[in-house]
Coordinates of C-alpha atoms in Angstrom, one line a residue:
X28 CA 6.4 -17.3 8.5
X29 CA 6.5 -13.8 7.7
X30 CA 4.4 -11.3 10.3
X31 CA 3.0 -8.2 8.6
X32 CA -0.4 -6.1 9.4
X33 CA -2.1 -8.3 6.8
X34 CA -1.2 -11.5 8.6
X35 CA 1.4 -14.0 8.7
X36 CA 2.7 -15.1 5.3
X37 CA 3.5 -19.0 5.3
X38 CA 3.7 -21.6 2.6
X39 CA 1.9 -24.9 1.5
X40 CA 4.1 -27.5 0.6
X41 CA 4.0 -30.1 -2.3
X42 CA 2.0 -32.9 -2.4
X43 CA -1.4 -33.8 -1.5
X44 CA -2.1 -34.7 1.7
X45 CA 0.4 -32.7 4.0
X46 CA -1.9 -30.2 5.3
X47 CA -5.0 -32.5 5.7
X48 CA -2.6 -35.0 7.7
X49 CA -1.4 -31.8 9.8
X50 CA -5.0 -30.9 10.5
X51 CA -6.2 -34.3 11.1
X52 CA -3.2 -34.6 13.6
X53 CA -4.6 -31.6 15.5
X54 CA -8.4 -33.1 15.8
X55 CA -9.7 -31.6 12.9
X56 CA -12.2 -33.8 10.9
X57 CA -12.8 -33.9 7.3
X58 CA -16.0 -31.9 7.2
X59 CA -14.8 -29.0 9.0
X60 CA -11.2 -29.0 6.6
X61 CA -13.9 -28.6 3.5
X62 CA -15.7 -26.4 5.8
X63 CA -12.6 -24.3 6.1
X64 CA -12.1 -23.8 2.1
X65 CA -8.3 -26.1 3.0
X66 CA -9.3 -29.2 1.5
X67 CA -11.4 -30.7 -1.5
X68 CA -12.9 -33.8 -2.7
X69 CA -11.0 -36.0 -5.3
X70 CA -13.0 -38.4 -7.3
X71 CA -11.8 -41.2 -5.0
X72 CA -13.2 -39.1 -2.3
X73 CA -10.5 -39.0 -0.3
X74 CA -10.0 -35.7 0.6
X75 CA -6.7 -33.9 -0.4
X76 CA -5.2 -30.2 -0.1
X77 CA -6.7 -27.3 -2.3
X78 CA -3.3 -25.2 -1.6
X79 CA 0.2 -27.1 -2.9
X80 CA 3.4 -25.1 -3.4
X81 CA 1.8 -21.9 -3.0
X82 CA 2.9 -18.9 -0.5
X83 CA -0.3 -18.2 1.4
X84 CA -1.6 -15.2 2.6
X85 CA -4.5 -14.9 5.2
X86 CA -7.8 -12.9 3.9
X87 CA -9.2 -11.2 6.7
X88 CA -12.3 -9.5 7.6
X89 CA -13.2 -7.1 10.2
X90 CA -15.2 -8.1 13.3
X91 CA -18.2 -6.4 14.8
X92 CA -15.9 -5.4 18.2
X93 CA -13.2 -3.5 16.2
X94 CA -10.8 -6.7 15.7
X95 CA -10.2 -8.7 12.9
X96 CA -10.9 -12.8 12.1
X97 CA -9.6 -14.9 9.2
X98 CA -11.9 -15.9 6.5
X99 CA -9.7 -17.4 3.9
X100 CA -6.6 -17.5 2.0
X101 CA -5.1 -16.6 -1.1
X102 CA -2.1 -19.2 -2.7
X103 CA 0.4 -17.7 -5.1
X104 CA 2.0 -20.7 -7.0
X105 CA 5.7 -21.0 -6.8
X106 CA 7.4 -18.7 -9.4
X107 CA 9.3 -21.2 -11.3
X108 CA 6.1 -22.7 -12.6
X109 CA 4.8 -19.2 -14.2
X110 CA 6.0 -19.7 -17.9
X111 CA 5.1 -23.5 -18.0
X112 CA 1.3 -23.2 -16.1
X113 CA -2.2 -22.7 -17.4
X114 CA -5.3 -22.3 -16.8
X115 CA -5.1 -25.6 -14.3
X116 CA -2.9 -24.0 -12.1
X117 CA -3.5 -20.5 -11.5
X118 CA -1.2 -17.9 -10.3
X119 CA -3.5 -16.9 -7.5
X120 CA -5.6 -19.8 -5.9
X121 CA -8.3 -18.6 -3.4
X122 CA -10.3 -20.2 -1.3
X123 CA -13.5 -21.7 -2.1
X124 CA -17.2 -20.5 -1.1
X125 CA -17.3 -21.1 2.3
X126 CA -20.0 -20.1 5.1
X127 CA -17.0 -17.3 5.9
X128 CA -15.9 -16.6 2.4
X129 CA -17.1 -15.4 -0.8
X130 CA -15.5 -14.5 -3.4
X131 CA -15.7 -10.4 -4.1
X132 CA -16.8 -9.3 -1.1
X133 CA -13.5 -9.0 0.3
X134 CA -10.2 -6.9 0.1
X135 CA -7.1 -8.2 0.6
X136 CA -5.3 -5.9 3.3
X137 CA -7.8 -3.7 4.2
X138 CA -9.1 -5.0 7.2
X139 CA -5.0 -5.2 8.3
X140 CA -4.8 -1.7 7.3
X141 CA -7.4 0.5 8.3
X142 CA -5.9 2.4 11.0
X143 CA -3.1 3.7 8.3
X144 CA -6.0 4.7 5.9
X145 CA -7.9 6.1 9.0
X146 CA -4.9 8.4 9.3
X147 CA -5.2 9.7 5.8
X148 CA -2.3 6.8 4.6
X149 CA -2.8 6.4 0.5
X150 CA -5.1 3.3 -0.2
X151 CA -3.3 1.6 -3.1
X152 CA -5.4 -0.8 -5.5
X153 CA -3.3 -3.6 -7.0
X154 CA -3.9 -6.9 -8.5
X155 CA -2.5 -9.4 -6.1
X156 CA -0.9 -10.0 -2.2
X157 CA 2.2 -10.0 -3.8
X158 CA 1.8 -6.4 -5.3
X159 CA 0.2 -5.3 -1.9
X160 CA 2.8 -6.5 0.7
X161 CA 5.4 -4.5 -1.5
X162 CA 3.2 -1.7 -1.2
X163 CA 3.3 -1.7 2.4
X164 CA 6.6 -2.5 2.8
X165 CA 8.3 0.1 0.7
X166 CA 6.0 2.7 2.1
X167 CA 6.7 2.1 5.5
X168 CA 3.0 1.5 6.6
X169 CA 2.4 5.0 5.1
X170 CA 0.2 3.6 2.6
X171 CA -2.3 0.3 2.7
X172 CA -1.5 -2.6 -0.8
X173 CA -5.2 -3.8 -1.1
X174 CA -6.1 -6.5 -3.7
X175 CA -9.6 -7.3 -4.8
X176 CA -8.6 -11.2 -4.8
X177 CA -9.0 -13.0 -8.0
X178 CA -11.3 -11.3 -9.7
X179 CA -11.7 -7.4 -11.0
X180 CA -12.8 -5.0 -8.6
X181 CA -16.6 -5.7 -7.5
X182 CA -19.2 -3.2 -6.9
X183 CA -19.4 -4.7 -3.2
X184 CA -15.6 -4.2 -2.7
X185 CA -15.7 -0.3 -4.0
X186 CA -18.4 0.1 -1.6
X187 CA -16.2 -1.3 1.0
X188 CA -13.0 1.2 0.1
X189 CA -15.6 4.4 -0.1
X190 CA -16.5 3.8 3.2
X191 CA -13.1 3.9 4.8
X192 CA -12.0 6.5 2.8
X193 CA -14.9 8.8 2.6
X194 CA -16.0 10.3 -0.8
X195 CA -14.4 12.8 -2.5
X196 CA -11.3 12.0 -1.5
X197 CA -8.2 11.2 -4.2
X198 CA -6.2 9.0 -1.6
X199 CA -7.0 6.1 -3.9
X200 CA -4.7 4.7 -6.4
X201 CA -4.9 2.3 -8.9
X202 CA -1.8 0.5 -9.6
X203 CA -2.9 -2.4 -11.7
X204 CA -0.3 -4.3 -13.8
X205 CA 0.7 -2.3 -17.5
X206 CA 0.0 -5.1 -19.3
X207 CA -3.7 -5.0 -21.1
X208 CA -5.5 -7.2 -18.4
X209 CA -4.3 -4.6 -16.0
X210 CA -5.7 -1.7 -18.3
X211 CA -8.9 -3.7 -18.0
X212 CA -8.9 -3.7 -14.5
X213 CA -8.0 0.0 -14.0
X214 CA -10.9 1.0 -16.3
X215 CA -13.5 -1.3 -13.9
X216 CA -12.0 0.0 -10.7
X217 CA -12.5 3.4 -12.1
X218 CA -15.8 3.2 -13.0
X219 CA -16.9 1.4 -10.2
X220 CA -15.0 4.1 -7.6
X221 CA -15.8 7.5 -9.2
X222 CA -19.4 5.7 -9.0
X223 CA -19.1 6.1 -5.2
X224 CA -18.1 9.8 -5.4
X225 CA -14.2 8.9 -5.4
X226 CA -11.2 10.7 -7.4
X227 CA -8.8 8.0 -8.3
X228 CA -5.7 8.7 -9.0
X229 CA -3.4 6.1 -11.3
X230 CA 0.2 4.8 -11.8
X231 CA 1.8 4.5 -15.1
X232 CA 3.9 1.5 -14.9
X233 CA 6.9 0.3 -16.9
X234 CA 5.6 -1.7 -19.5
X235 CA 5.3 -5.5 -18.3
X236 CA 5.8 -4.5 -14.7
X237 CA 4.0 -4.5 -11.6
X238 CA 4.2 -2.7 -8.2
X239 CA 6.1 -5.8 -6.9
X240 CA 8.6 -5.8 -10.2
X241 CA 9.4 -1.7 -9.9
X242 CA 10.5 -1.9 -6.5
X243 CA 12.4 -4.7 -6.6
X244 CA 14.4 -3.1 -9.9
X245 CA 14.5 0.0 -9.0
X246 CA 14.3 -0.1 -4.9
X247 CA 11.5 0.8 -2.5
X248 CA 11.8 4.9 -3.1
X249 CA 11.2 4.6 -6.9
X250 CA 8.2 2.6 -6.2
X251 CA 6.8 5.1 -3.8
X252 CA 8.0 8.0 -6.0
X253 CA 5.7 6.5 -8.0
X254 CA 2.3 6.3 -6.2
X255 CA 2.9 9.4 -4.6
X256 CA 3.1 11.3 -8.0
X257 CA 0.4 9.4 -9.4
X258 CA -2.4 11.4 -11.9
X259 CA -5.8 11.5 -11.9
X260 CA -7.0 8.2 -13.2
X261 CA -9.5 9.9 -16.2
X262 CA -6.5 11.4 -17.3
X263 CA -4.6 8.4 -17.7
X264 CA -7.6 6.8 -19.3
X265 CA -7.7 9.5 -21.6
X266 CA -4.2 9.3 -22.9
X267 CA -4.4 5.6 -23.5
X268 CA -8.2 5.7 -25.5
X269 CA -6.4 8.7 -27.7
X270 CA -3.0 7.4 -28.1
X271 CA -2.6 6.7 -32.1
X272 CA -5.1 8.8 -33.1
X273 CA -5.1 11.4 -36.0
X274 CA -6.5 14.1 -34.8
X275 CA -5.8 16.6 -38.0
X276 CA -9.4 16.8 -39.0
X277 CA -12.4 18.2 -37.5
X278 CA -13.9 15.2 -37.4
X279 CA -11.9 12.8 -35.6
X280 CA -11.0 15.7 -33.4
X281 CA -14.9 15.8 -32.3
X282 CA -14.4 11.7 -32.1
X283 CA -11.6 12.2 -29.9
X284 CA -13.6 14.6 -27.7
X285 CA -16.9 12.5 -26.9
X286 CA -14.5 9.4 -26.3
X287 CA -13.0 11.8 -23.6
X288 CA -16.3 13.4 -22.3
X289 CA -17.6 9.6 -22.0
X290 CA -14.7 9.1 -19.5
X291 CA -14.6 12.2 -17.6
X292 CA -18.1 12.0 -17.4
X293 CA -17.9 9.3 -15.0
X294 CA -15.8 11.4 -12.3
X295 CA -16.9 13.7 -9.8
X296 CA -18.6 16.5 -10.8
X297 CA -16.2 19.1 -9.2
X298 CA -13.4 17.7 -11.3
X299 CA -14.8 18.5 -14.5
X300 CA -13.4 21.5 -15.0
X301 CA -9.7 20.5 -13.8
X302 CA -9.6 17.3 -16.3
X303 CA -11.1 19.3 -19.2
X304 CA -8.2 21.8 -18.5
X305 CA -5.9 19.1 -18.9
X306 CA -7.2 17.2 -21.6
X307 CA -6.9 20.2 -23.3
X308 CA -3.3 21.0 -23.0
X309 CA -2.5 17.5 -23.7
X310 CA -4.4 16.5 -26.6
X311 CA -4.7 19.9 -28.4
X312 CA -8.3 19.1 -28.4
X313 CA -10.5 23.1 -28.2
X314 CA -12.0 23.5 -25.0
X315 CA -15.4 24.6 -26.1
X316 CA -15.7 21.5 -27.9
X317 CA -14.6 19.3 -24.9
X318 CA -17.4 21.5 -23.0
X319 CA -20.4 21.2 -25.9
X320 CA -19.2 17.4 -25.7
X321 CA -19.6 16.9 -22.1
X322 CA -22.8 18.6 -22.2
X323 CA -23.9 16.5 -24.3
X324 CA -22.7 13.5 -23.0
X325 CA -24.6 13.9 -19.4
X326 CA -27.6 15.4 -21.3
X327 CA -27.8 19.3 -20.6
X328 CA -28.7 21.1 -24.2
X329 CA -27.7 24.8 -24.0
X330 CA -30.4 26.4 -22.0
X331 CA -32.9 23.8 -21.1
X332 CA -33.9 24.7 -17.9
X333 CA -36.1 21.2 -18.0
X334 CA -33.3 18.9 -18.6
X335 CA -31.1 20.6 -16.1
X336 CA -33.5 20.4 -13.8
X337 CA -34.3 16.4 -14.2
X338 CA -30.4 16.2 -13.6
X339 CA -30.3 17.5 -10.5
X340 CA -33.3 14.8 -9.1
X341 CA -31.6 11.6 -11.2
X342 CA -29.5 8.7 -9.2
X343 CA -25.9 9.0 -10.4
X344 CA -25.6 5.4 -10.9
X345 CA -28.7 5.3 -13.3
X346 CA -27.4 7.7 -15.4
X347 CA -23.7 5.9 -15.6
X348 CA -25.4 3.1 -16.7
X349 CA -26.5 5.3 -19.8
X350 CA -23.6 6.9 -19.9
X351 CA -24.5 9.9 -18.0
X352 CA -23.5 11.4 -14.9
X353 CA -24.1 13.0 -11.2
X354 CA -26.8 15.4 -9.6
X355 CA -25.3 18.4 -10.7
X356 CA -26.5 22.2 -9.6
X357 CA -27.4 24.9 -12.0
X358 CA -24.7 27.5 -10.6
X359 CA -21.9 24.3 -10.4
X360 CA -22.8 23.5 -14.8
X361 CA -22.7 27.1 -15.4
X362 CA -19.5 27.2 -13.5
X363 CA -18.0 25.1 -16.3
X364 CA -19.0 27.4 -19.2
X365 CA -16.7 30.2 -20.2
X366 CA -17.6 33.9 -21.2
X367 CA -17.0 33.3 -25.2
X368 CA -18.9 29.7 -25.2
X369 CA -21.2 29.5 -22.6
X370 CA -21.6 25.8 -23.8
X371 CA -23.7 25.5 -20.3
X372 CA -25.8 27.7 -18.7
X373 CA -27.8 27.9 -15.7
X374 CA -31.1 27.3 -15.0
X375 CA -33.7 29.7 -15.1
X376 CA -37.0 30.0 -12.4
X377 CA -39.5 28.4 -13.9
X378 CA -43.6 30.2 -12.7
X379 CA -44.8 28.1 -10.2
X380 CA -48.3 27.3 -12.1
X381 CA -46.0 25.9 -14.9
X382 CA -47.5 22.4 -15.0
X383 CA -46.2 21.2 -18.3
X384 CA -44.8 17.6 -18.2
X385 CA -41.0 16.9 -17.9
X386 CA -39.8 16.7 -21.3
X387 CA -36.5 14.6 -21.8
X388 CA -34.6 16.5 -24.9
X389 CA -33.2 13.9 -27.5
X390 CA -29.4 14.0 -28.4
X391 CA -31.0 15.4 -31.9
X392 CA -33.2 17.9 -30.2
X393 CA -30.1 19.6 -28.3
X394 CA -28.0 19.2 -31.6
X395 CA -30.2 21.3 -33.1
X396 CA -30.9 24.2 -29.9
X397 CA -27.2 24.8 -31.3

C-alpha cells in the first residue's frame, strides 16, 4: 500500500473470488459487498469481484464536518495487458452506481487536496489517478492531480472545481493526454470551466504522452516546468483549430477568424482583449477583423445600443449554448475597440419614455449597419 493525500493505493489480485472471500472472512455479507460497488452478480449468481488485477485508488468525497469518507474506487488494469485489451477490459474500471457513488459527480483528488488548492496550489485536470498521483508527486504537494473518473469532465464536476477555486482565477490547468481523445477532453473541460467564470490555462504535451509518461522520461522538474508555464487554454485551442490552414486569401483569413472568435468567445470577458492580442501575433490574422468577428459572434452590431443592452441582462450559459457569451458592460465592449476601428462601441442613454420593444438584430441586420 502506498499512503498519499488522495488515499492509500493498493492492488486487487487475480482471480475471482479473492476479495469477496476476504470480505466474507471479516463478516461482510453479500448484499452489502454489491452494496459497496466490490462485487457483482455472475449469471450463476454467485457473486464474484468487479476489480481483478487492477491497482486501486480510493474516490473520496468530502463530509459535512470538514473530513473526508470513501465512496468508491477507481481500478487501473495491470500495464502488460494495455496493447492486447478492449473494450471488455478497460483501462480504468470504476465503481458501479451505488447509494454513495455516481458516476460524474466526483473528482478524483480533490477532496484529498483541498487544503493545497485553498492555499492558492495549481489545480491540474488530467485524465486518470495515474496522471494525478504524478502530479502531486513531482510537485511536492504544490499542486493538486484531479481526474474526472472515467468519463469527460461533467458540468457537475466543473461546478465542484469553481467552487474551490473561486472564479476568475487561471490556477486551473488542463493536462489531458496529446493524443485526439485527450484534445476532446480539453475542449469539454474548457467549455464547461470558462462556463463558470474560469481562465484555464493548458499543457502542450509530447505527442503520445501523458502527465505520468513526461515525468517519468524526462524527471519530475520537466513535468512541473511544464504545468507551471502552461498557456491560456483558448490559445492552445486556437492553434490546433488553425493549424494547416491557408490563410493567403481574404476569405479563409475571415474563416479563420470566426473559428477563433467562436472559441475565445467562450472565455471570460476580461480576457478578450489579451487573447485577441495574441491570436493576432500568432496567426497573422488583422486585429479589426478578429474584433468585427467577435462582435459578431456574441451579437453586438456596431452601435446598437438595443442589443448591447439585452447583453448585459442575458444568462451566460444561454447564450454559450448559442454560441454567445457573458453579461458584458458598455464601457468593458468599448474597451475592446481601438481608435481606427471602433468595431465596438458603447452604449448610448436611451429617453426614459422610449417604450419601443426589444429588438434582437439578425447576423444579416448587423452585416449590413457595416
Amino acid at each position: 500500500m502506498l499512503d498519499h493525500p488522495a488515499g492509500r493505493v493498493g492492488y486487487a489480485p487475480p482471480g475471482w473470488t479473492h476479495l469477496s472471500e476476504h470480505l466474507r472472512g471479516n463478516g461482510f455479507t453479500d448484499a452489502e459487498i454489491l452494496g459497496a460497488g466490490l462485487g457483482t452478480r455472475a449469471s450463476t449468481g454467485r457473486v464474484v469481484d468487479r476489480f481483478r488485477d487492477r491497482l486501486m485508488f480510493p474516490i473520496h468525497a468530502r463530509t459535512e464536518g470538514g473530513g473526508r469518507e470513501v465512496v468508491g474506487f477507481v481500478g487501473r488494469r495491470n500495464p502488460s495487458l494495455d496493447a492486447s485489451t478492449g473494450i471488455r477490459n478497460p483501462k480504468y474500471l470504476n465503481t458501479g452506481q451505488t447509494p454513495l457513488y455516481t458516476k460524474g459527480e466526483h473528482l478524483y483528488g480533490l477532496a484529498g487536496n483541498t487544503a493545497t488548492l485553498d492555499r492558492g496550489g495549481l489545480a491540474v485536470l488530467v485524465e486518470g489517478p495515474i496522471d494525478a498521483l504524478a502530479v502531486d508527486l513531482a510537485s511536492g504537494g504544490m499542486m493538486a492531480g484531479l481526474a474526472p473518473l472515467g468519463t469527460a469532465l461533467t458540468e457537475h464536476q466543473a461546478g465542484q472545481l469553481a467552487d474551490v477555486v473561486g472564479a476568475g482565477t487561471d490556477r486551473i490547468v488542463i493536462a489531458t493526454d496529446a493524443d485526439p481523445a485527450g484534445v476532446e477532453a480539453a475542449v469539454r473541460a474548457y467549455e464547461l470551466l470558462t462556463a463558470h467564470g474560469l481562465d484555464p490555462r493548458g499543457v502542450a504535451l509530447p505527442a503520445g504522452t501523458d502527465p505520468a509518461q513526461l515525468g517519468e522520461l524526462h524527471g519530475p522538474a520537466a513535468l512541473v516546468d511544464r504545468l507551471t508555464t502552461a498557456e491560456p487554454m483558448g490559445r492552445q485551442l486556437v492553434d490546433h483549430a488553425l493549424t494547416g490552414r491557408d490563410l493567403t486569401w481574404p476569405e479563409d483569413r475571415v474563416v479563420a477568424a470566426r473559428i477563433a472568435a467562436g472559441i475565445l468567445a467562450k472565455a471570460p470577458l476580461d480576457t478578450w482583449q489579451r487573447e485577441l492580442t495574441a491570436v493576432t501575433a500568432r496567426t497573422g490574422l488583422p486585429a479589426d477583423m478578429l474584433q468585427t468577428v467577435l462582435a459578431e459572434r456574441i451579437g453586438v452590431p456596431d452601435a446598437d445600443a438595443d442589443a448591447l443592452g439585452r447583453l448585459t441582462g442575458r444568462d451566460r450559459r444561454e447564450d454559450l449554448d448559442r454560441g454567445q457569451h457573458v453579461p458584458a458592460t458598455a464601457a468593458q465592449l468599448a474597451g475592446m475597440s481601438s481608435p481606427r476601428t471602433a468595431v465596438i462601441r458603447p452604449a448610448t442613454a436611451r429617453p426614459a419614455d422610449d417604450a419601443r420593444p426589444a429588438h434582437r438584430a439578425t447576423a444579416s441586420e448587423a452585416q449590413g449597419r457595416r
